[in-house]
């Protein structure tokens, strides 16, 4: 393996240390950043995600609250909860854990969140601010990818960046962040022609498709930086062998556990790329990190405009120079 490993857990630890100081400063001024999570029903995966977000709040000394409406909750009930949280001065960030039950109008509920408290960065107002390069709250996963590039001093300005995937929560905001950081950005999707050739032209590849090991090593330009957002659980033995034939330790783990986590980029790409995020341990840890950063930022923007900043993560600097 020749690529430098872009370790998301290390960056998370560094940002957490910065955030802890920031939270202490804000709290001593009477402003304790607080996140409220709304977890509807009994989805075990959602419950696990929310639990880890609340644990992160506690680790940083932030306030946290959990509201758990029943799985039968209606759109009107959830809108009322969101309204209460919008009005609550101690709540800086509102997290509606998706997916919501099928009877709920998810878009309506997400759009009812006050954009100043929209720490997921999903609200159209925040997306609009991102489009026009104004300060706002940016979706956590793409903000985390940018932070990985910046903190590893990977040159973005003038680079050819290829983003694979155009979802509202990853691909589109990622492309906008890279464009504002002065990369030349190509966005690819399922109808893109000659995908391997497009990827071969990239200095920076961000893969966010949800297709296990789809991006082949020979698509990657030697020395390119690869950010692998994909998180795919492989349970098929033949698929595991296709992916990990050069990684006996991972194959052995698969044999013991019966499943393995893999990104959208074939693991062999690590022999060609200059730098690459591992899966797990690359982009994954950054998503919660940027949620915490967004919550602290939301507290500052709404309640603490006059207290000096100590950190840069997720701040307006994420938009880069334009
Ligand atoms: P999504 O909404 O399903 O979007 C997938 C995108 O990939 C779509 O734009 C789709 O194109 C494109 N695509 C699918 N097949 C393709 C192909 N063969 N060639 C080129 N493009 C193709 O997924 P998402 O929510 O953005 O998530 C993407 C991946 O990131 C998933 O694996 C997800 O689990 C992971 N993820 C990880 C984190 C984390 O914290 N690590 C956070 C969020 C997401 P069309 O638009 O044409 O359909």
XYZ file of C-alpha atoms and ligand atoms in Angstrom:
370
model
C 0.000 0.000 0.000
C 1.504 3.313 -1.043
C -1.173 5.883 -0.229
C -1.073 8.110 2.835
C -4.012 7.122 5.023
C -6.300 10.050 5.817
C -7.332 9.074 9.325
C -10.729 10.530 10.236
C -10.520 9.431 13.870
C -7.366 11.518 14.396
C -9.041 14.590 12.903
C -12.132 13.937 15.013
C -9.984 13.849 18.147
C -8.265 17.112 17.193
C -11.571 18.876 16.453
C -13.178 17.487 19.617
C -10.303 18.954 21.666
C -10.884 22.344 19.991
C -14.640 22.119 20.472
C -14.259 21.223 24.151
C -12.343 24.474 24.709
C -14.882 26.415 22.686
C -17.803 24.938 24.659
C -16.048 25.783 27.937
C -15.552 29.408 26.845
C -19.154 29.756 25.698
C -20.490 28.033 28.818
C -18.510 30.350 31.084
C -20.294 33.218 29.304
C -23.636 31.549 30.146
C -24.152 30.047 26.691
C -23.957 26.267 26.827
C -24.431 24.923 23.293
C -27.276 22.411 23.237
C -28.507 19.799 20.779
C -32.030 18.364 20.827
C -32.593 15.062 19.044
C -35.988 13.849 17.906
C -36.087 10.060 17.561
C -39.406 8.745 16.277
C -40.367 5.097 16.885
C -38.167 2.090 17.515
C -35.684 1.876 14.616
C -32.590 0.256 16.264
C -30.083 1.777 13.788
C -31.555 5.265 14.326
C -31.530 4.752 18.102
C -27.844 3.794 17.941
C -26.949 6.888 15.856
C -28.817 9.200 18.223
C -27.193 7.580 21.239
C -23.718 8.226 19.837
C -24.620 11.859 19.014
C -25.829 12.440 22.570
C -22.711 10.742 23.962
C -20.600 13.128 21.855
C -22.495 16.120 23.317
C -21.799 14.838 26.819
C -18.133 14.271 26.007
C -17.821 17.905 24.924
C -19.736 19.356 27.874
C -22.651 20.397 25.668
C -26.312 20.222 26.605
C -28.438 17.521 24.983
C -32.057 16.485 24.970
C -33.915 13.523 23.525
C -37.551 13.555 22.460
C -39.006 10.169 21.514
C -42.442 10.365 19.913
C -44.167 7.023 19.217
C -43.878 5.455 15.753
C -47.563 6.410 15.227
C -46.715 10.155 15.484
C -48.397 12.352 12.887
C -46.888 15.166 10.845
C -48.826 17.679 12.996
C -47.410 16.236 16.236
C -43.869 16.415 14.925
C -44.399 19.961 13.627
C -45.548 20.966 17.126
C -42.386 19.437 18.654
C -40.202 21.265 16.127
C -41.999 24.545 16.870
C -41.332 24.125 20.609
C -37.648 23.467 19.936
C -37.450 26.427 17.551
C -38.691 28.642 20.417
C -36.468 27.107 23.124
C -33.515 29.425 23.706
C -31.294 26.658 25.160
C -31.640 24.539 22.014
C -29.040 25.567 19.437
C -29.294 22.537 17.176
C -32.295 20.411 16.214
C -31.665 16.951 14.887
C -34.582 15.067 13.348
C -33.292 11.527 12.966
C -34.386 10.151 9.595
C -35.976 8.024 8.249
C -39.326 9.128 9.707
C -42.311 6.728 9.617
C -44.111 6.538 6.267
C -47.221 8.460 7.459
C -45.069 11.527 8.181
C -44.362 14.243 5.604
C -40.584 14.225 6.144
C -39.861 17.238 3.929
C -42.402 19.364 5.777
C -40.976 18.420 9.164
C -37.354 19.061 8.110
C -38.287 22.393 6.527
C -40.072 23.483 9.730
C -36.723 23.517 11.566
C -35.457 27.069 12.125
C -32.554 27.419 9.624
C -30.485 28.929 12.473
C -30.841 25.589 14.330
C -30.580 23.317 11.268
C -27.321 21.622 12.320
C -27.773 18.881 9.693
C -27.586 21.592 7.034
C -30.560 20.074 5.157
C -32.812 23.157 5.112
C -33.222 24.824 1.679
C -32.215 28.154 3.259
C -28.854 26.709 4.288
C -28.451 24.970 0.940
C -29.162 28.325 -0.735
C -26.535 30.011 1.435
C -24.057 27.336 0.411
C -24.863 27.865 -3.274
C -24.204 31.602 -2.952
C -21.134 31.148 -0.715
C -22.652 32.859 2.337
C -22.021 31.678 5.898
C -24.535 29.067 6.993
C -24.780 25.562 8.357
C -23.335 22.999 5.929
C -24.349 19.318 5.716
C -22.086 17.358 8.066
C -20.676 14.619 5.810
C -19.451 16.875 2.977
C -18.211 19.452 5.519
C -16.260 16.592 7.132
C -14.767 15.556 3.772
C -13.555 19.112 3.183
C -12.081 19.219 6.675
C -10.152 15.984 5.930
C -8.675 17.571 2.790
C -7.831 20.850 4.543
C -6.305 19.345 7.675
C -4.133 17.050 5.548
C -3.073 20.057 3.457
C -4.215 18.493 0.211
C -4.200 21.274 -2.382
C -7.720 22.073 -3.561
C -7.317 25.339 -5.417
C -6.986 24.641 -9.141
C -7.337 20.875 -8.621
C -9.618 18.774 -10.813
C -12.163 17.321 -8.403
C -14.606 14.600 -9.407
C -17.601 13.984 -7.151
C -19.363 10.658 -7.718
C -22.982 11.033 -6.622
C -25.362 13.993 -6.615
C -27.536 13.495 -3.532
C -28.781 16.553 -1.632
C -26.977 15.497 1.534
C -23.575 14.460 0.155
C -22.796 14.870 -3.557
C -24.307 18.308 -4.272
C -23.045 20.127 -1.155
C -19.643 18.431 -1.589
C -19.352 19.742 -5.139
C -20.329 23.245 -3.983
C -17.773 23.225 -1.155
C -15.020 22.142 -3.550
C -16.068 24.759 -6.089
C -15.964 27.502 -3.427
C -12.497 26.241 -2.488
C -11.556 26.927 -6.125
C -11.391 23.370 -7.445
C -12.650 22.631 -10.950
C -15.493 20.283 -10.177
C -17.168 17.545 -12.207
C -20.288 15.934 -10.744
C -21.011 12.370 -11.883
C -24.136 10.255 -11.486
C -25.712 7.086 -12.789
C -26.144 8.532 -16.309
C -22.558 9.782 -16.656
C -20.793 8.391 -19.742
C -17.232 7.033 -19.646
C -17.041 7.261 -15.851
C -13.587 5.604 -15.591
C -12.108 8.210 -17.962
C -13.705 11.086 -16.039
C -12.286 9.749 -12.776
C -8.841 9.288 -14.388
C -8.658 13.062 -14.838
C -9.173 13.782 -11.136
C -6.651 15.076 -8.620
C -9.351 14.660 -5.967
C -12.030 11.950 -6.097
C -14.979 11.987 -3.694
C -17.019 8.780 -4.016
C -20.564 8.891 -2.584
C -22.625 6.378 -4.535
C -23.449 3.566 -2.141
C -21.868 0.881 -4.417
C -19.359 -1.397 -2.712
C -15.886 -1.206 -4.262
C -17.289 0.229 -7.501
C -14.446 2.630 -8.307
C -11.576 0.504 -9.618
C -7.907 1.051 -8.800
C -7.065 1.636 -12.471
C -9.527 4.575 -12.601
C -7.434 6.473 -10.064
C -4.702 8.781 -11.290
C -1.360 8.016 -9.592
C -1.010 10.287 -6.569
C -4.662 11.454 -6.479
C -6.464 12.085 -3.185
C -9.437 9.773 -2.661
C -12.224 10.522 -0.196
C -14.442 7.468 0.126
C -17.838 8.360 1.616
C -19.440 5.002 0.822
C -20.386 2.790 3.737
C -21.497 -0.604 2.454
C -21.822 -3.786 4.459
C -20.744 -6.810 2.396
C -22.073 -10.200 3.491
C -21.402 -12.249 0.338
C -18.173 -14.291 0.513
C -17.420 -14.007 -3.212
C -17.873 -10.243 -3.087
C -15.562 -10.075 -0.052
C -12.924 -12.008 -2.007
C -13.262 -9.690 -5.017
C -12.626 -6.739 -2.721
C -10.048 -8.024 -0.265
C -7.933 -10.570 -2.183
C -4.895 -8.365 -1.452
C -5.884 -7.769 2.177
C -5.719 -11.166 3.913
C -6.315 -9.689 7.369
C -9.614 -8.101 6.237
C -10.647 -11.361 4.551
C -9.935 -13.255 7.721
C -12.051 -10.787 9.695
C -14.863 -11.324 7.190
C -14.615 -15.073 7.682
C -14.880 -14.664 11.446
C -17.661 -12.027 11.484
C -19.585 -12.909 8.316
C -19.627 -9.310 7.129
C -17.262 -6.482 6.350
C -17.612 -2.752 5.809
C -16.339 -1.378 2.508
C -16.427 1.965 0.753
C -17.373 2.812 -2.830
C -13.726 2.595 -3.865
C -12.006 -0.762 -4.368
C -9.447 -1.219 -1.556
C -6.696 -1.833 -4.181
C -6.903 1.892 -5.017
C -4.677 2.436 -1.975
C -1.796 1.139 -4.140
C -2.268 3.933 -6.683
C -3.660 6.944 -4.813
C -1.417 9.453 -3.077
C -3.803 9.694 -0.135
C -6.997 7.823 0.732
C -9.581 7.648 3.509
C -10.018 4.188 5.042
C -13.444 2.570 5.496
C -14.170 2.399 8.359
C -12.286 5.209 10.115
C -12.170 7.852 7.377
C -15.252 9.935 6.590
C -17.469 8.101 9.114
C -16.104 9.708 12.297
C -16.251 13.143 10.648
C -20.036 13.213 10.319
C -20.745 13.340 14.072
C -17.752 15.639 14.488
C -19.202 18.198 12.098
C -22.622 17.868 13.751
C -21.002 18.906 17.025
C -19.086 21.666 15.264
C -22.294 22.907 13.611
C -24.091 22.966 16.966
C -21.360 25.037 18.583
C -21.378 27.278 15.538
C -25.150 27.646 15.657
C -24.908 28.658 19.321
C -22.290 31.226 18.462
C -24.153 32.640 15.464
C -27.441 32.950 17.333
C -26.375 33.761 20.891
C -22.686 34.641 21.175
C -21.732 36.876 18.288
C -19.363 38.961 20.432
C -17.284 36.176 22.017
C -13.999 35.579 20.101
C -13.734 32.332 18.101
C -11.096 29.709 18.875
C -11.779 27.153 16.154
C -12.189 26.994 12.416
C -13.876 23.631 11.839
C -17.093 23.913 9.896
C -16.982 27.667 10.069
C -17.251 30.137 7.226
C -13.668 29.185 6.316
C -15.119 25.914 4.981
C -16.360 27.912 2.024
C -12.792 28.893 1.196
C -11.666 31.963 -0.674
C -13.768 33.048 -3.597
P -27.879 8.311 -2.595
O -28.825 9.368 -2.181
O -28.381 6.932 -2.859
O -27.123 8.833 -3.914
C -26.289 7.999 -4.645
C -25.738 8.771 -5.810
O -24.840 7.931 -6.500
C -26.816 9.200 -6.822
O -26.594 10.525 -7.226
C -26.639 8.232 -7.980
O -26.908 8.769 -9.257
C -25.139 7.950 -7.894
N -24.847 6.656 -8.495
C -25.447 5.472 -8.229
N -24.934 4.531 -9.031
C -23.998 5.114 -9.807
C -23.140 4.665 -10.831
N -23.130 3.379 -11.229
N -22.312 5.551 -11.406
C -22.308 6.845 -11.031
N -23.108 7.345 -10.055
C -23.946 6.482 -9.459
O -26.693 8.131 -1.548
P -26.097 9.165 -0.455
O -27.076 9.363 0.633
O -25.489 10.330 -1.133
O -24.933 8.235 0.133
C -23.906 7.718 -0.697
C -23.038 6.764 0.109
O -22.437 7.461 1.181
C -23.788 5.590 0.769
O -22.931 4.461 0.785
C -24.014 6.054 2.195
O -24.111 4.980 3.108
C -22.732 6.822 2.415
N -22.836 7.855 3.462
C -21.907 7.799 4.445
C -21.917 8.755 5.432
C -20.868 8.701 6.490
O -21.026 9.322 7.516
N -19.766 7.997 6.248
C -22.897 9.746 5.440
C -23.818 9.800 4.396
C -23.775 8.835 3.398
P -28.399 9.234 -9.711
O -28.610 10.560 -9.055
O -28.305 9.308 -11.194
O -29.325 8.171 -9.212
